CSV table of C-alpha atoms and ligand atoms in Angstrom, one decimal:
chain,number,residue,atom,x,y,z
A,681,UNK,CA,23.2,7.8,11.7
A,682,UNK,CA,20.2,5.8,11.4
A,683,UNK,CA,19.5,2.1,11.1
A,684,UNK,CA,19.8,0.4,7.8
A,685,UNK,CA,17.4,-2.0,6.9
A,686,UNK,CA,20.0,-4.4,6.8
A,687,UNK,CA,20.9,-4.0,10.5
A,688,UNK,CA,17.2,-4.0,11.3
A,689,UNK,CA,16.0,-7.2,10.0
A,690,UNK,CA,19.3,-8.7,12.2
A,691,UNK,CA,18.1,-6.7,15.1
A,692,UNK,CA,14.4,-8.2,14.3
A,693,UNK,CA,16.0,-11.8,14.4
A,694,UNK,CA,15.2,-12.7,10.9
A,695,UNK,CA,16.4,-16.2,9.5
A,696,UNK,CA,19.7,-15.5,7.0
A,697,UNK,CA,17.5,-16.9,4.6
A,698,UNK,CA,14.2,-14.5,4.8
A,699,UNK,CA,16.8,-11.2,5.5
A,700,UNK,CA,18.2,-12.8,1.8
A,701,UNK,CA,15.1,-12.6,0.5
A,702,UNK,CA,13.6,-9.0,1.8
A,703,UNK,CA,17.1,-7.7,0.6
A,704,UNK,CA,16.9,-9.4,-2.8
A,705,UNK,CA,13.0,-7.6,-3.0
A,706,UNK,CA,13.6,-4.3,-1.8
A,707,UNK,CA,17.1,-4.3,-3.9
A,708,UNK,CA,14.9,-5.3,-6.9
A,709,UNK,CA,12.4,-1.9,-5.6
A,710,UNK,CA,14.9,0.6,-6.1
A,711,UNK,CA,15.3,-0.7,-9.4
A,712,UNK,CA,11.9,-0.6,-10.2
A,713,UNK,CA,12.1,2.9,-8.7
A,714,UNK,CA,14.6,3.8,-10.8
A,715,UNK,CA,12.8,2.7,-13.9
A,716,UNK,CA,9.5,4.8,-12.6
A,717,UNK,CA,11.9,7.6,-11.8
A,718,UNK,CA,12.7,8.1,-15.5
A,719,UNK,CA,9.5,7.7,-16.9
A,720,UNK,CA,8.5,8.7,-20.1
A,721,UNK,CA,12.4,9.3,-21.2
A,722,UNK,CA,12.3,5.8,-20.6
A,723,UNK,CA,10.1,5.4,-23.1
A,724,UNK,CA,8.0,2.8,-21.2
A,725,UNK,CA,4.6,4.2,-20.6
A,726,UNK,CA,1.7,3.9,-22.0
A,727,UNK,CA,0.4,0.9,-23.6
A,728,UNK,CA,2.5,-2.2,-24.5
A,729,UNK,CA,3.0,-3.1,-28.4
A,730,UNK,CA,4.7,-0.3,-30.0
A,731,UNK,CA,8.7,-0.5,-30.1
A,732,UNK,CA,11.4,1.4,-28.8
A,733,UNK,CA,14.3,2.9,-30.4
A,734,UNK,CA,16.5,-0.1,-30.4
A,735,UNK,CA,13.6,-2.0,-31.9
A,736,UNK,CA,13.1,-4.2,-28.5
A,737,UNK,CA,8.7,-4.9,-27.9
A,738,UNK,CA,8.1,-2.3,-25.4
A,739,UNK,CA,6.7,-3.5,-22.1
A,740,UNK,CA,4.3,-1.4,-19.7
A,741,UNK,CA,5.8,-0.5,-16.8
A,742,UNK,CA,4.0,-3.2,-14.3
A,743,UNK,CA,5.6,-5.7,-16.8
A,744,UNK,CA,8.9,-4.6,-16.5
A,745,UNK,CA,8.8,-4.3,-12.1
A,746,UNK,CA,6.9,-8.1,-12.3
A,747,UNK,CA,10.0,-9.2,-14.3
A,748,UNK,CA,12.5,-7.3,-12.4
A,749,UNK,CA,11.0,-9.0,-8.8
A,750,UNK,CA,10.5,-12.4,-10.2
A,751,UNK,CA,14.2,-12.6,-11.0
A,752,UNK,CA,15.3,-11.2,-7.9
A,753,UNK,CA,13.2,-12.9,-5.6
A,754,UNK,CA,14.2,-16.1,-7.1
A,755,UNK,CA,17.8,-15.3,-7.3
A,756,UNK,CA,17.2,-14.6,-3.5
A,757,UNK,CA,16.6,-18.2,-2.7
A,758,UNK,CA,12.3,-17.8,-3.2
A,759,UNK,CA,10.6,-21.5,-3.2
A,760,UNK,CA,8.6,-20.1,-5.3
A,761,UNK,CA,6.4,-17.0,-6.6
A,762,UNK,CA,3.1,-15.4,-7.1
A,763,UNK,CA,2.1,-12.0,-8.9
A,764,UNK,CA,-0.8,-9.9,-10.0
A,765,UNK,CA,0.7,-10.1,-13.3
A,766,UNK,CA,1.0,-13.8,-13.9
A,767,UNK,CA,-1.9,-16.0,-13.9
A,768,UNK,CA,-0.1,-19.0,-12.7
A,769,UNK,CA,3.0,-19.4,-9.6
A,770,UNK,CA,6.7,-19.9,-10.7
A,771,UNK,CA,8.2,-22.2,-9.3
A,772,UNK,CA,12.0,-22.3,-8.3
A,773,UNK,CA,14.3,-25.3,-10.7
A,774,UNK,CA,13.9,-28.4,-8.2
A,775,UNK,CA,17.2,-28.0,-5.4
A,776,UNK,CA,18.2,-24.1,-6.3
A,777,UNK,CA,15.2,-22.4,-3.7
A,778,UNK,CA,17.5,-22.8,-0.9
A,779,UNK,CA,14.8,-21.5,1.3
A,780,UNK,CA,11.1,-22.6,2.3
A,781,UNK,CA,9.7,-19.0,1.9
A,782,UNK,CA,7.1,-18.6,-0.6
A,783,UNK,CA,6.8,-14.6,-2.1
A,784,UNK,CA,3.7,-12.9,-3.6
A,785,UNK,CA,3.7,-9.6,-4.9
A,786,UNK,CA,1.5,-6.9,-7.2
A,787,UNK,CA,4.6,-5.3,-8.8
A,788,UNK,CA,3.4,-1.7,-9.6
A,789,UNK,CA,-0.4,-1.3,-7.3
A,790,UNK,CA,-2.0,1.6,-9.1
A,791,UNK,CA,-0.9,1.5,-12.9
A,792,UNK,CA,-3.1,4.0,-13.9
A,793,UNK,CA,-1.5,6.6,-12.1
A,794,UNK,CA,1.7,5.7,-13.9
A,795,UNK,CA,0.6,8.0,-17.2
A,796,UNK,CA,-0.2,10.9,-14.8
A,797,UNK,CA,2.5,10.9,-12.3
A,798,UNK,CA,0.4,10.7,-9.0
A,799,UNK,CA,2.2,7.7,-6.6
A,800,UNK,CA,2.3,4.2,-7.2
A,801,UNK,CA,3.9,1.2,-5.5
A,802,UNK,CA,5.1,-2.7,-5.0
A,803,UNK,CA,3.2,-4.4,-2.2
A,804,UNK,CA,4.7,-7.9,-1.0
A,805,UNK,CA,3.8,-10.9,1.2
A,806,UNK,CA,6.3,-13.6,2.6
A,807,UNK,CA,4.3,-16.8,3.6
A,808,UNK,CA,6.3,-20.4,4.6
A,809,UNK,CA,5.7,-23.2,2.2
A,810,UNK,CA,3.1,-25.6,3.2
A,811,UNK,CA,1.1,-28.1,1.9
A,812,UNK,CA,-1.2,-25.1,1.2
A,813,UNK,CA,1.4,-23.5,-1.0
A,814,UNK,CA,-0.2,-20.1,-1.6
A,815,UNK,CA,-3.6,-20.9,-0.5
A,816,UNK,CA,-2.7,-19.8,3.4
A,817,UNK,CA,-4.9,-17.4,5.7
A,818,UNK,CA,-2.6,-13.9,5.9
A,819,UNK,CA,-2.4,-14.5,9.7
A,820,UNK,CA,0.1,-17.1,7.9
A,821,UNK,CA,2.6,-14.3,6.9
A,822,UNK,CA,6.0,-14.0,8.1
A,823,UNK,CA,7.0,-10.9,6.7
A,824,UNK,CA,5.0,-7.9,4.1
A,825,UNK,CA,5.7,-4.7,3.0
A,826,UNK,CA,5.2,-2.3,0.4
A,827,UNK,CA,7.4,0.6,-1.7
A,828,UNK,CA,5.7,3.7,-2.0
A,829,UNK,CA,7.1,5.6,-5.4
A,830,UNK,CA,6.0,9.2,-4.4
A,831,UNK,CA,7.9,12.1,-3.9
A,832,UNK,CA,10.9,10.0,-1.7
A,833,UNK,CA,11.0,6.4,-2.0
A,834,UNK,CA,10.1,4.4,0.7
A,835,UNK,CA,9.7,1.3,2.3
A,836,UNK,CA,7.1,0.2,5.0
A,837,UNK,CA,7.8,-3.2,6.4
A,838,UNK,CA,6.6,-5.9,9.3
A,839,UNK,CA,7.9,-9.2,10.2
A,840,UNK,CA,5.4,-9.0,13.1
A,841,UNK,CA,7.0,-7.1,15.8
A,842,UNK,CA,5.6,-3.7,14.6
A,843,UNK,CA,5.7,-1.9,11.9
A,844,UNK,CA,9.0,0.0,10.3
A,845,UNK,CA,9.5,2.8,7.6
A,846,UNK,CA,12.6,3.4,5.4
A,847,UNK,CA,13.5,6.1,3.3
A,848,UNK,CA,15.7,5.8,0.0
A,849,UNK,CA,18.9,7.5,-0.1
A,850,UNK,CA,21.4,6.7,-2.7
A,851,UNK,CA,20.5,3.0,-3.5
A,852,UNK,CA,20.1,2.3,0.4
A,853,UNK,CA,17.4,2.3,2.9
A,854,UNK,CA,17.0,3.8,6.0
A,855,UNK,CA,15.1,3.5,9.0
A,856,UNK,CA,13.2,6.7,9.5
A,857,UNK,CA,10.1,5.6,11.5
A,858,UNK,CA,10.9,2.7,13.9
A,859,UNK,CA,7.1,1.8,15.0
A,860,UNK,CA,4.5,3.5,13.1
A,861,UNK,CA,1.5,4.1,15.3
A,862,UNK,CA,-2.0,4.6,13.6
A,863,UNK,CA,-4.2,6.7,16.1
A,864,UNK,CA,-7.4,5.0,16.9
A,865,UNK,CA,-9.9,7.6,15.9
A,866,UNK,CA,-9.7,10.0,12.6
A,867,UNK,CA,-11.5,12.8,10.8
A,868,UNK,CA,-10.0,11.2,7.5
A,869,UNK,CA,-11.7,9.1,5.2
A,870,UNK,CA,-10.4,7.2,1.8
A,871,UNK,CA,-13.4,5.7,-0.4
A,872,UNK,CA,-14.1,6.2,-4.3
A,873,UNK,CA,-18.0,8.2,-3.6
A,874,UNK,CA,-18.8,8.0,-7.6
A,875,UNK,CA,-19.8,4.3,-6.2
A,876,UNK,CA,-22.0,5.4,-3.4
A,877,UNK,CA,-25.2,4.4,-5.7
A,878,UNK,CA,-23.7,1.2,-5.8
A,879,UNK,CA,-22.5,0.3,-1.9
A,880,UNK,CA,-24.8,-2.1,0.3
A,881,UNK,CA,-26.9,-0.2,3.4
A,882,UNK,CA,-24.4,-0.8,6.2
A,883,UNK,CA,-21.3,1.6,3.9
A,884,UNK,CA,-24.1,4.2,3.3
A,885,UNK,CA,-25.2,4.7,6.8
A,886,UNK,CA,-21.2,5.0,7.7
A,887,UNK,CA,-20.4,7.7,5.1
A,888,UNK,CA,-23.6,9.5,5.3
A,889,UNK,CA,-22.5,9.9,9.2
A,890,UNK,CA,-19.6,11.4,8.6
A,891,UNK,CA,-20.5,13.7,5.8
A,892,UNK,CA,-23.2,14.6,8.4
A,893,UNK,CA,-20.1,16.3,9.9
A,894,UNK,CA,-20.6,18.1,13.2
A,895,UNK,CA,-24.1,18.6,13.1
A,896,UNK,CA,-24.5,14.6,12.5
A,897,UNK,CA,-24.6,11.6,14.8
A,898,UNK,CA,-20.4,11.5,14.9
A,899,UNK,CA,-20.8,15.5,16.2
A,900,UNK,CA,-17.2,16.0,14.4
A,901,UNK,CA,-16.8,17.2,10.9
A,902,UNK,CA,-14.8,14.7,8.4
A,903,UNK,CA,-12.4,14.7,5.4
A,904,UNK,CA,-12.0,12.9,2.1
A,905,UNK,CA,-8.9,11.5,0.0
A,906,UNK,CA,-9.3,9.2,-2.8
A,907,UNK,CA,-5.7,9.2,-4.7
A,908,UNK,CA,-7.1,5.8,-6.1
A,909,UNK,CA,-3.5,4.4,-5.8
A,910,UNK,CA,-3.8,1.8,-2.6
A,911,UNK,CA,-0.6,1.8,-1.7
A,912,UNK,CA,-0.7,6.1,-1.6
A,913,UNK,CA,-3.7,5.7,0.2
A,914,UNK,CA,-3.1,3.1,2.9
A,915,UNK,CA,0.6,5.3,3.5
A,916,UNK,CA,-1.3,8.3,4.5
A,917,UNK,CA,-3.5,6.2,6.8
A,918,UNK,CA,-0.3,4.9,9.2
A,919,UNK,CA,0.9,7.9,8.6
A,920,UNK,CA,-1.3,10.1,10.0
A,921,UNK,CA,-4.7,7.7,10.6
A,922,UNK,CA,-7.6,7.4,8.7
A,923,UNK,CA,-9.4,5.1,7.0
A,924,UNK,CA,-9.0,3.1,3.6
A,925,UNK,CA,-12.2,1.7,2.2
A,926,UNK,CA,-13.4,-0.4,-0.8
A,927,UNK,CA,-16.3,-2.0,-0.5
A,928,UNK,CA,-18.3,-4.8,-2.5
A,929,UNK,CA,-20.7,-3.4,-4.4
A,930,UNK,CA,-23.7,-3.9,-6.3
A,931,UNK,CA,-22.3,-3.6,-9.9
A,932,UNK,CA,-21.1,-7.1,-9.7
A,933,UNK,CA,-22.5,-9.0,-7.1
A,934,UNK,CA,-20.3,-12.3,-7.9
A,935,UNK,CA,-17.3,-10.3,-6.7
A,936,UNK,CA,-16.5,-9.6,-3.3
A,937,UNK,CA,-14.6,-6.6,-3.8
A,938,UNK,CA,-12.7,-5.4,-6.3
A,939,UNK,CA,-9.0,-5.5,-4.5
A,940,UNK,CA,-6.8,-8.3,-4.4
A,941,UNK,CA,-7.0,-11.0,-1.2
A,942,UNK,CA,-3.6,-12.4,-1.6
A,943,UNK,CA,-1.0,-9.5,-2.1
A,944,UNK,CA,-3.4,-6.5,-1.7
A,945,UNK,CA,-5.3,-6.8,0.8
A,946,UNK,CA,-3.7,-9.6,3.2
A,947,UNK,CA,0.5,-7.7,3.1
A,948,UNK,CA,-1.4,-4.1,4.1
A,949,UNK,CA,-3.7,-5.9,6.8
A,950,UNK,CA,-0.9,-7.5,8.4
A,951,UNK,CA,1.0,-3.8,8.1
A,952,UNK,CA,-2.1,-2.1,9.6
A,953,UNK,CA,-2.7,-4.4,12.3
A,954,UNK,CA,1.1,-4.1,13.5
A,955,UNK,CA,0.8,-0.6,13.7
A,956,UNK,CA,-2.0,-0.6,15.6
A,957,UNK,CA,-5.2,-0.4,13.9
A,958,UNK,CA,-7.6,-2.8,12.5
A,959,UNK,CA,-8.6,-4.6,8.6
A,960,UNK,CA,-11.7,-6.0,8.0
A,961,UNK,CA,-14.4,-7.3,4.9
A,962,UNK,CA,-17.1,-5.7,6.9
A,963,UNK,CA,-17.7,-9.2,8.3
A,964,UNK,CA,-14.8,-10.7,9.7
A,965,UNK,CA,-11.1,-9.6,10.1
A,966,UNK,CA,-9.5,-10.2,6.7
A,967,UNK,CA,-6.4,-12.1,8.0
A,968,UNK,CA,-8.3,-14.4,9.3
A,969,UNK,CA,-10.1,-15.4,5.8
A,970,UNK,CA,-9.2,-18.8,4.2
A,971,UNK,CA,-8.5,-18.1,0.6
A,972,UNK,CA,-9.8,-20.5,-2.1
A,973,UNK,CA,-8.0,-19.3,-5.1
A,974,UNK,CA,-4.6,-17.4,-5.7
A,975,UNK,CA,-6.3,-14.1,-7.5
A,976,UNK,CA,-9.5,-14.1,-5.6
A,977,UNK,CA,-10.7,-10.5,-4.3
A,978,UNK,CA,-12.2,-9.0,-1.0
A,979,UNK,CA,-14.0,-5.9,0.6
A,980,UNK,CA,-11.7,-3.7,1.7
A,981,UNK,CA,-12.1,-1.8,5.1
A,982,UNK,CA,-8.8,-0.8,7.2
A,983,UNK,CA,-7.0,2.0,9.3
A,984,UNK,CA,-7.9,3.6,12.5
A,985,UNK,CA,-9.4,1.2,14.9
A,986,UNK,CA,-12.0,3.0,16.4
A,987,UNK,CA,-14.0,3.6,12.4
A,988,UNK,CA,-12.9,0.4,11.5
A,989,UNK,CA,-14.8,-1.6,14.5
A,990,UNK,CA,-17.9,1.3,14.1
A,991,UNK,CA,-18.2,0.2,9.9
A,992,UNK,CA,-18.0,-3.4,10.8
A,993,UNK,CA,-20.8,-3.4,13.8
A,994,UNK,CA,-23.1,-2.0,11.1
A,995,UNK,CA,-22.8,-4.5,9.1
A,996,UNK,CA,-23.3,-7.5,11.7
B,1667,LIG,P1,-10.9,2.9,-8.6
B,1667,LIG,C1,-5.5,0.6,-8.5
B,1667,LIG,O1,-6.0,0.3,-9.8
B,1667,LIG,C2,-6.3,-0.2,-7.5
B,1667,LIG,O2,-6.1,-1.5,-7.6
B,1667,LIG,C3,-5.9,0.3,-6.1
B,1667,LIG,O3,-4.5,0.7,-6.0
B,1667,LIG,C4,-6.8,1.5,-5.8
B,1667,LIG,O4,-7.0,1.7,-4.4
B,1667,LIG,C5,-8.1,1.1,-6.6
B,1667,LIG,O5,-7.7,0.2,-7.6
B,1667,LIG,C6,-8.7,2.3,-7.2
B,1667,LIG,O6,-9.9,1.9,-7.8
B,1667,LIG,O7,-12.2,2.1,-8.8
B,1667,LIG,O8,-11.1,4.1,-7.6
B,1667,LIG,O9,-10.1,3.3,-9.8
């Protein structure tokens, strides 16, 4: 019988008070998987504004998981909480926290793919109140994860001793991969190429290699995914290796990227680098970056060690 994820986080040595607040999120994800599950019986896709049958506002479905995880996490004892959706924290009422553990989350990563049924998912991040509050480097995290809504339900996890899947079975979770491994080299390859007009010279040379295939300078032919969903897309990387890569680009140089520092990029870095691989801007390794603001964003370059370290030389 395997583990449940219950008995893992006890086995892992977790406080009471974090193992309360991982089971208050991922109890609040099979909700939210629920809710995804049913879809447009649910009447809840599609754009928010028209009603539903009993007349109540309808909500899109990212609305609905941010609400659903904001409760939970501060019914689970959160000091307080940060989301995609909400431009400002929520804090905990003064003395009913009951822990020190601040929570950050995008509720549903890859909305767009809700209206077409391709996999979406919740990605997390636990940091320890200080007084930083959210501002903290992601080498600062105590805990991330993410849900993956595809086919099964499942949850990837780290509190920093390796990286952990569990599957969904009838409202529980179970351990099914006990220390995901990412292989250091890969013939796989994530990037969205309608922006290759738009990437700097060091993310062209890198692609153009590998599209150069066998016959190039990486003498091995590669292959492409883009499922556009990060959380879909980072899965299959520590599943089975690869790489997941959005760059800065030139459409708006004041941006560094387009994806998300704080609960994007900083709870899949921490999950890559448990299992083994590697997560960079193409400068520096990203949880090592001090953030300035709560929603700022950040090139994306992470997976397989090996490509990882190769795309970041060319850019030094
Ligand atoms: P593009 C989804 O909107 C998201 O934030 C990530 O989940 C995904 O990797 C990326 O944006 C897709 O971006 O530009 O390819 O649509």
């Amino acid at each position: 019988m395997p583990q449940t994820l219950s008995d893992f986080l006890t086995h892992q040595g977790a406080p009471t008070q974090l193992v309360k607040l991982l089971n208050g999120v991922t109890e609040a994800c099979v909700e939210i998987s629920t809710e995804v599950r049913r879809g447009a019986l649910a009447g809840i896709l599609g754009e928010a504004g028209s009603d539903n049958i009993q007349g109540e506002h309808q909500k899109k479905l990212d609305v609905i998981a941010n609400d659903i995880l904001l409760q939970a996490a501060l019914d689970s004892g959160a000091y307080a909480v940060a989301s995609e959706e909400m431009d400002e924290p929520v804090l905990a009422a003064p003395g009913t926290s009951g822990s020190d553990y601040l929570l950050l989350f995008d509720p549903l990563d890859g909305s767009s793919n809700i209206d077409v049924n391709v996999t979406i998912g919740t990605i997390f991040s636990v940091l320890r109140r200080t007084d930083a509050m959210f501002l903290q480097p992601g080498s600062a995290q105590v805990a991330a994860g993410y849900v993956a809504y595809g086919p099964a339900t499942q949850l990837v996890i780290t509190l920093g001793q390796g990286t952990a899947a569990f599957t969904l079975d009838k409202g529980q979770w179970w351990l099914t991969t006990e220390r995901i491994e990412i292989p250091a080299d890969t013939k796989e390859f994530a990037i969205n190429a309608s922006n290759a007009r738009h990437w700097e010279v060091p993310v062209k040379r890198y692609v153009d290699e590998m599209l150069a295939g066998k016959t190039g300078p990486l003498g091995k032919d590669f292959n492409m995914r883009w499922i556009a969903s990060m959380v879909a897309d980072v899965h299959r990387v520590l599943t089975r290796g690869g790489t997941f890569m959005y760059p800065r680009d030139s459409r708006d140089p004041s941006k560094a990227g387009k994806l998300r520092l704080m609960y994007e990029a900083n709870p899949m870095s921490f999950l890559v680098e448990q299992a083994g691989g590697a997560s960079t801007n193409g400068q520096q390794r990203i949880l090592d970056l001090a953030p300035t603001e709560l929603h700022q964003r950040v090139a994306v370059f992470m997976g397989s060690r090996h490509e990882i370290e190769r795309v970041t030389r060319y850019h030094q």
